[in-house]
Amino acid sequence: MSDLLERLRGRGWRMTAQRRVVAEVLDGEHVHLTADEVLARATARLPEISRATVYNTLGELVTLGEVTEVTTDGRAKRYDPNAHRPHHHLVCSRCGAIRDVHPDGDPLADLPASERFGFTVSGVEMTYRGLCPDCS
Amino acid sequence: MSDLLERLRGRGWRMTAQRRVVAEVLDGEHVHLTADEVLARATARLPEISRATVYNTLGELVTLGEVTEVTTDGRAKRYDPNAHRPHHHLVCSRCGAIRDVHPDGDPLADLPASERFGFTVSGVEMTYRGLCPDCS
DNA sequence: GTATTGACTTGGACCTGGTCCATCGTAGGA
DNA sequence: TCCTACGATGGACCAGGTCCAAGTCAATAC
């Protein structure tokens, strides 16, 4: 994720300890943390970081397209740093575990014009539901 | 939706004025109301109905499989009475308008075993995003 | 190296959506 | 018509998130 820090700097982002820590916490594959989890992990590294800053920073990362928001349960939003590789999600209905998945085909092409109702369709999110190995 | 009332009675549901009003408010196609909107419309017909009752009743309808919960924006859940005809949703990114849509193909079949990570996959939700005619 | 300044951070108040619970009311069976 | 268990009520409470005035500091200019 150090290339993320580079990209952000290149965009004129003012680099602060808080922002660096939030970006570092989001590093990795299959990371889908809630804002509170990000706060907890960030606090472990930088105890005086505030909740508002975590929310601000996450919001900026989303606006910049570096991170996507995922809502799988109507409760806390989750933040997915894997924004440059399009993918969908597979969620365990029991324990909430989340995996990134890459289905075959192009779901956008599967929506015929007659089902678009004049909308300009730009994207699609798919959430597969099921039971993970531990829960089934 | 009077057949809904019949089905509920058949399942031993105790019929009260409040439950009847909530069920009636959810009648129709392309209805995607938030709990607060349901409460507002129910209050118009039955002024003394309480918020807790609306939440309770919506929860029961969901449990019974008569209504599905839809979360399109991480804010308020929406309640979709069109639960017996499987479908997905098309959402305007600007104004939040929602349409039911029926894409071609079978998205479940598009998730190969190698992308299932041992999950027992049982369903999928698709949310198409775009701009509605009024907003584009 | 220092001064400057506007962007960033802070903590606490506040908001929205939702849940819980003790108490009261009533649908529907006997 | 009476009884009673199930349902309704409203107000407290909770989680997740946003807002704001005041203080802090990264980056630029010198």
mmCIF file of C-alpha atoms (C1' of nucleotides) in Angstrom:
data_model
loop_
_atom_site.group_PDB
_atom_site.id
_atom_site.type_symbol
_atom_site.label_atom_id
_atom_site.label_comp_id
_atom_site.label_asym_id
_atom_site.label_seq_id
_atom_site.Cartn_x
_atom_site.Cartn_y
_atom_site.Cartn_z
ATOM 1 C CA MET A 1 0.000 0.000 0.000
ATOM 2 C CA SER A 2 3.017 2.315 0.006
ATOM 3 C CA ASP A 3 2.146 3.020 -3.630
ATOM 4 C CA LEU A 4 -1.179 4.253 -2.326
ATOM 5 C CA LEU A 5 0.654 6.743 -0.144
ATOM 6 C CA GLU A 6 2.636 7.805 -3.220
ATOM 7 C CA ARG A 7 -0.513 8.262 -5.284
ATOM 8 C CA LEU A 8 -2.108 10.297 -2.563
ATOM 9 C CA ARG A 9 0.913 12.522 -2.198
ATOM 10 C CA GLY A 10 0.909 12.960 -5.956
ATOM 11 C CA ARG A 11 -2.644 14.213 -5.751
ATOM 12 C CA GLY A 12 -1.641 16.926 -3.326
ATOM 13 C CA TRP A 13 -2.815 15.118 -0.241
ATOM 14 C CA ARG A 14 -1.246 16.631 2.833
ATOM 15 C CA MET A 15 0.478 13.704 4.506
ATOM 16 C CA THR A 16 -0.169 13.412 8.232
ATOM 17 C CA ALA A 17 0.573 10.668 10.700
ATOM 18 C CA GLN A 18 -3.156 10.004 11.055
ATOM 19 C CA ARG A 19 -3.763 9.580 7.336
ATOM 20 C CA ARG A 20 -0.736 7.387 6.960
ATOM 21 C CA VAL A 21 -1.911 5.103 9.750
ATOM 22 C CA VAL A 22 -5.426 4.778 8.319
ATOM 23 C CA ALA A 23 -4.024 3.946 4.887
ATOM 24 C CA GLU A 24 -1.665 1.377 6.383
ATOM 25 C CA VAL A 25 -4.439 -0.287 8.356
ATOM 26 C CA LEU A 26 -6.348 -0.811 5.117
ATOM 27 C CA ASP A 27 -3.460 -2.585 3.458
ATOM 28 C CA GLY A 28 -3.960 -6.106 2.124
ATOM 29 C CA GLU A 29 -6.246 -8.450 0.258
ATOM 30 C CA HIS A 30 -9.653 -9.477 1.524
ATOM 31 C CA VAL A 31 -9.717 -6.624 4.014
ATOM 32 C CA HIS A 32 -13.234 -5.435 4.819
ATOM 33 C CA LEU A 33 -13.060 -3.470 8.024
ATOM 34 C CA THR A 34 -15.774 -1.352 9.570
ATOM 35 C CA ALA A 35 -14.927 2.215 10.528
ATOM 36 C CA ASP A 36 -14.797 1.150 14.163
ATOM 37 C CA GLU A 37 -12.358 -1.629 13.375
ATOM 38 C CA VAL A 38 -10.194 0.800 11.444
ATOM 39 C CA LEU A 39 -10.310 3.133 14.427
ATOM 40 C CA ALA A 40 -9.320 0.331 16.806
ATOM 41 C CA ARG A 41 -6.342 -0.709 14.704
ATOM 42 C CA ALA A 42 -5.298 2.853 14.042
ATOM 43 C CA THR A 43 -5.486 3.628 17.761
ATOM 44 C CA ALA A 44 -3.126 0.725 18.434
ATOM 45 C CA ARG A 45 -0.506 2.499 16.362
ATOM 46 C CA LEU A 46 -1.356 6.105 17.103
ATOM 47 C CA PRO A 47 -3.281 6.297 20.375
ATOM 48 C CA GLU A 48 -4.418 9.905 20.075
ATOM 49 C CA ILE A 49 -6.158 9.547 16.708
ATOM 50 C CA SER A 50 -9.799 10.589 16.819
ATOM 51 C CA ARG A 51 -12.922 8.983 15.496
ATOM 52 C CA ALA A 52 -13.771 12.016 13.355
ATOM 53 C CA THR A 53 -10.416 11.815 11.614
ATOM 54 C CA VAL A 54 -10.901 8.152 10.795
ATOM 55 C CA TYR A 55 -14.316 8.929 9.300
ATOM 56 C CA ASN A 56 -12.930 11.924 7.413
ATOM 57 C CA THR A 57 -10.021 9.967 6.009
ATOM 58 C CA LEU A 58 -12.126 6.996 4.983
ATOM 59 C CA GLY A 59 -14.525 9.362 3.251
ATOM 60 C CA GLU A 60 -11.679 11.000 1.356
ATOM 61 C CA LEU A 61 -10.240 7.671 0.284
ATOM 62 C CA VAL A 62 -13.664 6.721 -1.031
ATOM 63 C CA THR A 63 -14.017 10.026 -2.900
ATOM 64 C CA LEU A 64 -10.580 9.556 -4.431
ATOM 65 C CA GLY A 65 -11.607 6.098 -5.604
ATOM 66 C CA GLU A 66 -8.888 4.345 -3.614
ATOM 67 C CA VAL A 67 -11.313 2.484 -1.369
ATOM 68 C CA THR A 68 -14.902 1.384 -1.865
ATOM 69 C CA GLU A 69 -17.705 1.270 0.637
ATOM 70 C CA VAL A 70 -19.500 -2.028 1.041
ATOM 71 C CA THR A 71 -22.804 -2.410 2.864
ATOM 72 C CA THR A 72 -23.597 -6.052 3.354
ATOM 73 C CA ASP A 73 -25.972 -5.967 6.276
ATOM 74 C CA GLY A 74 -27.533 -2.543 6.726
ATOM 75 C CA ARG A 75 -25.386 -2.027 9.784
ATOM 76 C CA ALA A 76 -21.867 -0.619 9.693
ATOM 77 C CA LYS A 77 -20.343 0.138 6.310
ATOM 78 C CA ARG A 78 -17.169 -1.733 5.465
ATOM 79 C CA TYR A 79 -14.186 -0.323 3.637
ATOM 80 C CA ASP A 80 -12.568 -2.333 0.872
ATOM 81 C CA PRO A 81 -9.134 -1.184 -0.312
ATOM 82 C CA ASN A 82 -9.214 -3.496 -3.323
ATOM 83 C CA ALA A 83 -10.823 -0.792 -5.444
ATOM 84 C CA HIS A 84 -8.652 -1.066 -8.542
ATOM 85 C CA ARG A 85 -9.571 -4.684 -9.280
ATOM 86 C CA PRO A 86 -13.318 -4.890 -9.910
ATOM 87 C CA HIS A 87 -14.939 -7.637 -7.900
ATOM 88 C CA HIS A 88 -18.050 -8.652 -5.995
ATOM 89 C CA HIS A 89 -18.667 -10.129 -2.570
ATOM 90 C CA LEU A 90 -19.627 -13.437 -1.021
ATOM 91 C CA VAL A 91 -21.023 -13.056 2.482
ATOM 92 C CA CYS A 92 -21.721 -15.670 5.141
ATOM 93 C CA SER A 93 -25.303 -15.237 6.327
ATOM 94 C CA ARG A 94 -24.423 -16.534 9.756
ATOM 95 C CA CYS A 95 -21.061 -15.100 10.809
ATOM 96 C CA GLY A 96 -20.741 -12.255 8.307
ATOM 97 C CA ALA A 97 -17.422 -13.385 6.815
ATOM 98 C CA ILE A 98 -16.721 -11.718 3.469
ATOM 99 C CA ARG A 99 -14.703 -12.885 0.472
ATOM 100 C CA ASP A 100 -13.938 -11.071 -2.752
ATOM 101 C CA VAL A 101 -15.188 -13.025 -5.770
ATOM 102 C CA HIS A 102 -14.957 -12.681 -9.545
ATOM 103 C CA PRO A 103 -17.995 -14.178 -11.274
ATOM 104 C CA ASP A 104 -17.925 -15.071 -14.960
ATOM 105 C CA GLY A 105 -19.769 -12.970 -17.485
ATOM 106 C CA ASP A 106 -20.728 -9.334 -17.604
ATOM 107 C CA PRO A 107 -23.736 -8.584 -15.423
ATOM 108 C CA LEU A 108 -24.118 -5.146 -17.004
ATOM 109 C CA ALA A 109 -24.678 -6.769 -20.388
ATOM 110 C CA ASP A 110 -27.371 -8.948 -18.818
ATOM 111 C CA LEU A 111 -29.675 -6.000 -18.209
ATOM 112 C CA PRO A 112 -31.617 -5.507 -21.444
ATOM 113 C CA ALA A 113 -32.611 -2.030 -22.553
ATOM 114 C CA SER A 114 -36.243 -2.864 -21.816
ATOM 115 C CA GLU A 115 -35.284 -3.332 -18.173
ATOM 116 C CA ARG A 116 -33.377 -0.046 -17.885
ATOM 117 C CA PHE A 117 -36.367 2.298 -17.729
ATOM 118 C CA GLY A 118 -34.391 5.139 -19.291
ATOM 119 C CA PHE A 119 -31.631 4.968 -16.690
ATOM 120 C CA THR A 120 -28.008 5.508 -17.701
ATOM 121 C CA VAL A 121 -26.591 2.420 -16.035
ATOM 122 C CA SER A 122 -22.984 2.743 -14.920
ATOM 123 C CA GLY A 123 -22.239 -0.133 -12.606
ATOM 124 C CA VAL A 124 -23.479 -3.080 -10.666
ATOM 125 C CA GLU A 125 -22.745 -4.612 -7.270
ATOM 126 C CA MET A 126 -23.382 -8.270 -6.611
ATOM 127 C CA THR A 127 -23.620 -9.814 -3.169
ATOM 128 C CA TYR A 128 -23.676 -13.573 -3.044
ATOM 129 C CA ARG A 129 -25.095 -15.035 0.167
ATOM 130 C CA GLY A 130 -24.483 -18.391 1.713
ATOM 131 C CA LEU A 131 -22.762 -20.226 4.543
ATOM 132 C CA CYS A 132 -19.020 -20.291 4.921
ATOM 133 C CA PRO A 133 -17.213 -23.599 5.546
ATOM 134 C CA ASP A 134 -17.097 -22.989 9.299
ATOM 135 C CA CYS A 135 -20.815 -22.234 9.561
ATOM 136 C CA SER A 136 -22.310 -24.877 7.268
ATOM 137 C CA MET B 1 -52.536 -7.404 -1.194
ATOM 138 C CA SER B 2 -55.730 -8.694 0.373
ATOM 139 C CA ASP B 3 -54.429 -12.161 -0.473
ATOM 140 C CA LEU B 4 -51.488 -11.295 1.748
ATOM 141 C CA LEU B 5 -53.885 -10.665 4.598
ATOM 142 C CA GLU B 6 -55.484 -14.029 3.822
ATOM 143 C CA ARG B 7 -52.128 -15.794 3.850
ATOM 144 C CA LEU B 8 -51.196 -14.192 7.134
ATOM 145 C CA ARG B 9 -54.470 -15.131 8.750
ATOM 146 C CA GLY B 10 -53.935 -18.663 7.457
ATOM 147 C CA ARG B 11 -50.622 -18.752 9.261
ATOM 148 C CA GLY B 12 -52.276 -17.915 12.544
ATOM 149 C CA TRP B 13 -51.393 -14.261 12.496
ATOM 150 C CA ARG B 14 -53.555 -12.361 14.928
ATOM 151 C CA MET B 15 -55.191 -9.662 12.829
ATOM 152 C CA THR B 16 -55.095 -6.185 14.322
ATOM 153 C CA ALA B 17 -55.893 -2.790 12.863
ATOM 154 C CA GLN B 18 -52.202 -1.878 13.035
ATOM 155 C CA ARG B 19 -50.993 -4.919 11.140
ATOM 156 C CA ARG B 20 -53.680 -4.509 8.536
ATOM 157 C CA VAL B 21 -52.678 -0.902 7.934
ATOM 158 C CA VAL B 22 -48.976 -1.730 7.608
ATOM 159 C CA ALA B 23 -49.735 -4.510 5.134
ATOM 160 C CA GLU B 24 -51.993 -2.221 3.129
ATOM 161 C CA VAL B 25 -49.389 0.538 2.984
ATOM 162 C CA LEU B 26 -46.958 -1.928 1.416
ATOM 163 C CA ASP B 27 -49.364 -2.837 -1.347
ATOM 164 C CA GLY B 28 -48.309 -2.398 -4.957
ATOM 165 C CA GLU B 29 -45.521 -2.769 -7.476
ATOM 166 C CA HIS B 30 -42.243 -0.898 -7.262
ATOM 167 C CA VAL B 31 -42.875 0.022 -3.649
ATOM 168 C CA HIS B 32 -39.661 0.496 -1.662
ATOM 169 C CA LEU B 33 -40.533 2.422 1.460
ATOM 170 C CA THR B 34 -38.334 3.050 4.462
ATOM 171 C CA ALA B 35 -39.694 2.194 7.891
ATOM 172 C CA ASP B 36 -40.248 5.900 8.528
ATOM 173 C CA GLU B 37 -42.218 6.248 5.326
ATOM 174 C CA VAL B 38 -44.321 3.251 6.254
ATOM 175 C CA LEU B 39 -44.916 4.841 9.639
ATOM 176 C CA ALA B 40 -45.941 8.136 8.045
ATOM 177 C CA ARG B 41 -48.441 6.493 5.702
ATOM 178 C CA ALA B 42 -49.745 4.204 8.397
ATOM 179 C CA THR B 43 -50.198 7.166 10.738
ATOM 180 C CA ALA B 44 -52.302 8.897 8.087
ATOM 181 C CA ARG B 45 -54.769 6.015 8.297
ATOM 182 C CA LEU B 46 -54.440 5.121 11.952
ATOM 183 C CA PRO B 47 -53.064 8.095 13.880
ATOM 184 C CA GLU B 48 -52.283 6.299 17.115
ATOM 185 C CA ILE B 49 -50.038 3.600 15.612
ATOM 186 C CA SER B 50 -46.592 3.532 17.171
ATOM 187 C CA ARG B 51 -43.133 3.354 15.697
ATOM 188 C CA ALA B 52 -42.313 0.154 17.580
ATOM 189 C CA THR B 53 -45.344 -1.568 16.082
ATOM 190 C CA VAL B 54 -44.338 -0.602 12.578
ATOM 191 C CA TYR B 55 -40.839 -1.990 13.148
ATOM 192 C CA ASN B 56 -42.230 -5.140 14.753
ATOM 193 C CA THR B 57 -44.685 -5.742 11.941
ATOM 194 C CA LEU B 58 -42.137 -5.122 9.205
ATOM 195 C CA GLY B 59 -39.774 -7.532 10.939
ATOM 196 C CA GLU B 60 -42.457 -10.196 11.087
ATOM 197 C CA LEU B 61 -43.355 -9.752 7.442
ATOM 198 C CA VAL B 62 -39.688 -10.204 6.572
ATOM 199 C CA THR B 63 -39.427 -13.329 8.729
ATOM 200 C CA LEU B 64 -42.521 -14.754 7.077
ATOM 201 C CA GLY B 65 -40.954 -14.139 3.669
ATOM 202 C CA GLU B 66 -43.733 -11.806 2.564
ATOM 203 C CA VAL B 67 -41.498 -8.751 2.301
ATOM 204 C CA THR B 68 -37.762 -8.392 1.693
ATOM 205 C CA GLU B 69 -35.366 -5.882 3.156
ATOM 206 C CA VAL B 70 -33.307 -3.864 0.721
ATOM 207 C CA THR B 71 -30.303 -1.783 1.702
ATOM 208 C CA THR B 72 -29.211 0.396 -1.185
ATOM 209 C CA ASP B 73 -27.324 3.139 0.562
ATOM 210 C CA GLY B 74 -26.214 2.089 4.026
ATOM 211 C CA ARG B 75 -28.847 4.358 5.509
ATOM 212 C CA ALA B 76 -32.435 3.347 6.162
ATOM 213 C CA LYS B 77 -33.510 -0.119 5.092
ATOM 214 C CA ARG B 78 -36.299 -0.293 2.540
ATOM 215 C CA TYR B 79 -39.114 -2.809 2.485
ATOM 216 C CA ASP B 80 -40.060 -4.470 -0.756
ATOM 217 C CA PRO B 81 -43.382 -6.331 -0.818
ATOM 218 C CA ASN B 82 -42.609 -7.935 -4.173
ATOM 219 C CA ALA B 83 -40.986 -10.915 -2.452
ATOM 220 C CA HIS B 84 -42.635 -13.721 -4.415
ATOM 221 C CA ARG B 85 -41.242 -12.636 -7.784
ATOM 222 C CA PRO B 86 -37.434 -12.760 -7.645
ATOM 223 C CA HIS B 87 -35.841 -9.588 -8.922
ATOM 224 C CA HIS B 88 -32.985 -7.158 -8.492
ATOM 225 C CA HIS B 89 -32.767 -3.390 -8.188
ATOM 226 C CA LEU B 90 -31.727 -0.423 -10.258
ATOM 227 C CA VAL B 91 -30.934 2.640 -8.162
ATOM 228 C CA CYS B 92 -30.404 6.260 -9.173
ATOM 229 C CA SER B 93 -27.094 7.411 -7.694
ATOM 230 C CA ARG B 94 -28.351 10.960 -7.447
ATOM 231 C CA CYS B 95 -31.961 10.920 -6.231
ATOM 232 C CA GLY B 96 -32.154 7.366 -4.895
ATOM 233 C CA ALA B 97 -35.101 6.290 -7.070
ATOM 234 C CA ILE B 98 -35.435 2.504 -7.202
ATOM 235 C CA ARG B 99 -36.869 0.199 -9.887
ATOM 236 C CA ASP B 100 -37.278 -3.543 -9.824
ATOM 237 C CA VAL B 101 -35.402 -5.195 -12.692
ATOM 238 C CA HIS B 102 -35.103 -8.703 -14.104
ATOM 239 C CA PRO B 103 -31.705 -9.277 -15.726
ATOM 240 C CA ASP B 104 -31.109 -12.126 -18.160
ATOM 241 C CA GLY B 105 -29.111 -15.152 -17.140
ATOM 242 C CA ASP B 106 -28.494 -16.839 -13.844
ATOM 243 C CA PRO B 107 -25.932 -14.986 -11.745
ATOM 244 C CA LEU B 108 -25.635 -17.934 -9.358
ATOM 245 C CA ALA B 109 -24.414 -20.114 -12.212
ATOM 246 C CA ASP B 110 -21.813 -17.459 -13.028
ATOM 247 C CA LEU B 111 -19.910 -18.071 -9.807
ATOM 248 C CA PRO B 112 -17.546 -20.978 -10.515
ATOM 249 C CA ALA B 113 -16.709 -23.464 -7.788
ATOM 250 C CA SER B 114 -13.177 -22.080 -7.649
ATOM 251 C CA GLU B 115 -14.646 -18.745 -6.583
ATOM 252 C CA ARG B 116 -16.850 -20.163 -3.846
ATOM 253 C CA PHE B 117 -14.153 -20.844 -1.250
ATOM 254 C CA GLY B 118 -16.105 -23.707 0.255
ATOM 255 C CA PHE B 119 -19.229 -21.599 0.843
ATOM 256 C CA THR B 120 -22.671 -23.090 0.326
ATOM 257 C CA VAL B 121 -24.049 -20.338 -1.885
ATOM 258 C CA SER B 122 -27.790 -19.852 -1.648
ATOM 259 C CA GLY B 123 -28.634 -16.546 -3.265
ATOM 260 C CA VAL B 124 -27.443 -13.348 -4.811
ATOM 261 C CA GLU B 125 -28.525 -9.713 -4.760
ATOM 262 C CA MET B 126 -27.665 -7.391 -7.604
ATOM 263 C CA THR B 127 -27.809 -3.623 -7.385
ATOM 264 C CA TYR B 128 -27.431 -1.768 -10.657
ATOM 265 C CA ARG B 129 -26.377 1.866 -10.282
ATOM 266 C CA GLY B 130 -26.906 4.741 -12.662
ATOM 267 C CA LEU B 131 -28.841 7.913 -13.273
ATOM 268 C CA CYS B 132 -32.575 7.954 -13.735
ATOM 269 C CA PRO B 133 -34.130 9.848 -16.661
ATOM 270 C CA ASP B 134 -34.876 12.877 -14.484
ATOM 271 C CA CYS B 135 -31.321 13.105 -13.125
ATOM 272 C CA SER B 136 -29.244 12.431 -16.250
ATOM 273 C "C1'" DG C 1 16.224 27.419 10.152
ATOM 274 C "C1'" DT C 2 12.050 30.172 10.939
ATOM 275 C "C1'" DA C 3 7.717 32.217 10.008
ATOM 276 C "C1'" DT C 4 3.364 31.748 8.019
ATOM 277 C "C1'" DT C 5 -0.973 29.909 6.924
ATOM 278 C "C1'" DG C 6 -4.538 27.177 5.429
ATOM 279 C "C1'" DA C 7 -5.523 22.504 5.636
ATOM 280 C "C1'" DC C 8 -6.013 18.913 9.126
ATOM 281 C "C1'" DT C 9 -7.256 17.051 13.761
ATOM 282 C "C1'" DT C 10 -9.736 16.923 17.968
ATOM 283 C "C1'" DG C 11 -13.463 15.806 21.252
ATOM 284 C "C1'" DG C 12 -17.792 16.377 22.262
ATOM 285 C "C1'" DA C 13 -22.474 17.540 20.940
ATOM 286 C "C1'" DC C 14 -25.783 16.022 18.065
ATOM 287 C "C1'" DC C 15 -28.562 13.305 14.567
ATOM 288 C "C1'" DT C 16 -30.840 9.230 12.402
ATOM 289 C "C1'" DG C 17 -32.285 4.726 12.258
ATOM 290 C "C1'" DG C 18 -33.329 1.138 15.052
ATOM 291 C "C1'" DT C 19 -34.113 -1.851 19.433
ATOM 292 C "C1'" DC C 20 -35.819 -2.844 24.070
ATOM 293 C "C1'" DC C 21 -38.949 -3.081 27.779
ATOM 294 C "C1'" DA C 22 -42.611 -2.540 31.283
ATOM 295 C "C1'" DT C 23 -47.223 -1.717 30.972
ATOM 296 C "C1'" DC C 24 -51.673 -1.479 28.898
ATOM 297 C "C1'" DG C 25 -55.140 -3.120 25.473
ATOM 298 C "C1'" DT C 26 -57.653 -6.360 22.765
ATOM 299 C "C1'" DA C 27 -58.540 -10.438 19.258
ATOM 300 C "C1'" DG C 28 -60.355 -14.502 19.272
ATOM 301 C "C1'" DG C 29 -61.344 -18.899 21.524
ATOM 302 C "C1'" DA C 30 -64.281 -21.198 25.257
ATOM 303 C "C1'" DT D 1 -69.350 -12.485 27.736
ATOM 304 C "C1'" DC D 2 -65.333 -13.423 29.818
ATOM 305 C "C1'" DC D 3 -60.381 -14.629 29.806
ATOM 306 C "C1'" DT D 4 -55.929 -14.511 28.585
ATOM 307 C "C1'" DA D 5 -52.056 -14.701 25.832
ATOM 308 C "C1'" DC D 6 -50.542 -12.107 22.219
ATOM 309 C "C1'" DG D 7 -49.982 -7.525 20.409
ATOM 310 C "C1'" DA D 8 -49.487 -2.310 20.907
ATOM 311 C "C1'" DT D 9 -47.581 1.627 23.175
ATOM 312 C "C1'" DG D 10 -44.199 5.274 24.158
ATOM 313 C "C1'" DG D 11 -40.261 6.451 26.057
ATOM 314 C "C1'" DA D 12 -35.558 5.182 27.196
ATOM 315 C "C1'" DC D 13 -31.731 3.585 25.105
ATOM 316 C "C1'" DC D 14 -28.108 2.123 21.601
ATOM 317 C "C1'" DA D 15 -25.046 2.062 17.331
ATOM 318 C "C1'" DG D 16 -23.233 4.232 13.605
ATOM 319 C "C1'" DG D 17 -22.285 8.376 11.754
ATOM 320 C "C1'" DT D 18 -21.968 13.688 11.102
ATOM 321 C "C1'" DC D 19 -20.946 18.384 12.503
ATOM 322 C "C1'" DC D 20 -18.475 22.118 14.495
ATOM 323 C "C1'" DA D 21 -15.493 25.533 16.915
ATOM 324 C "C1'" DA D 22 -11.041 25.601 18.501
ATOM 325 C "C1'" DG D 23 -6.402 24.076 18.451
ATOM 326 C "C1'" DT D 24 -2.386 22.000 15.726
ATOM 327 C "C1'" DC D 25 0.934 21.281 12.252
ATOM 328 C "C1'" DA D 26 2.765 20.088 7.103
ATOM 329 C "C1'" DA D 27 4.333 22.353 3.523
ATOM 330 C "C1'" DT D 28 5.709 26.381 1.362
ATOM 331 C "C1'" DA D 29 8.279 30.800 1.221
ATOM 332 C "C1'" DC D 30 11.939 33.288 2.776
#
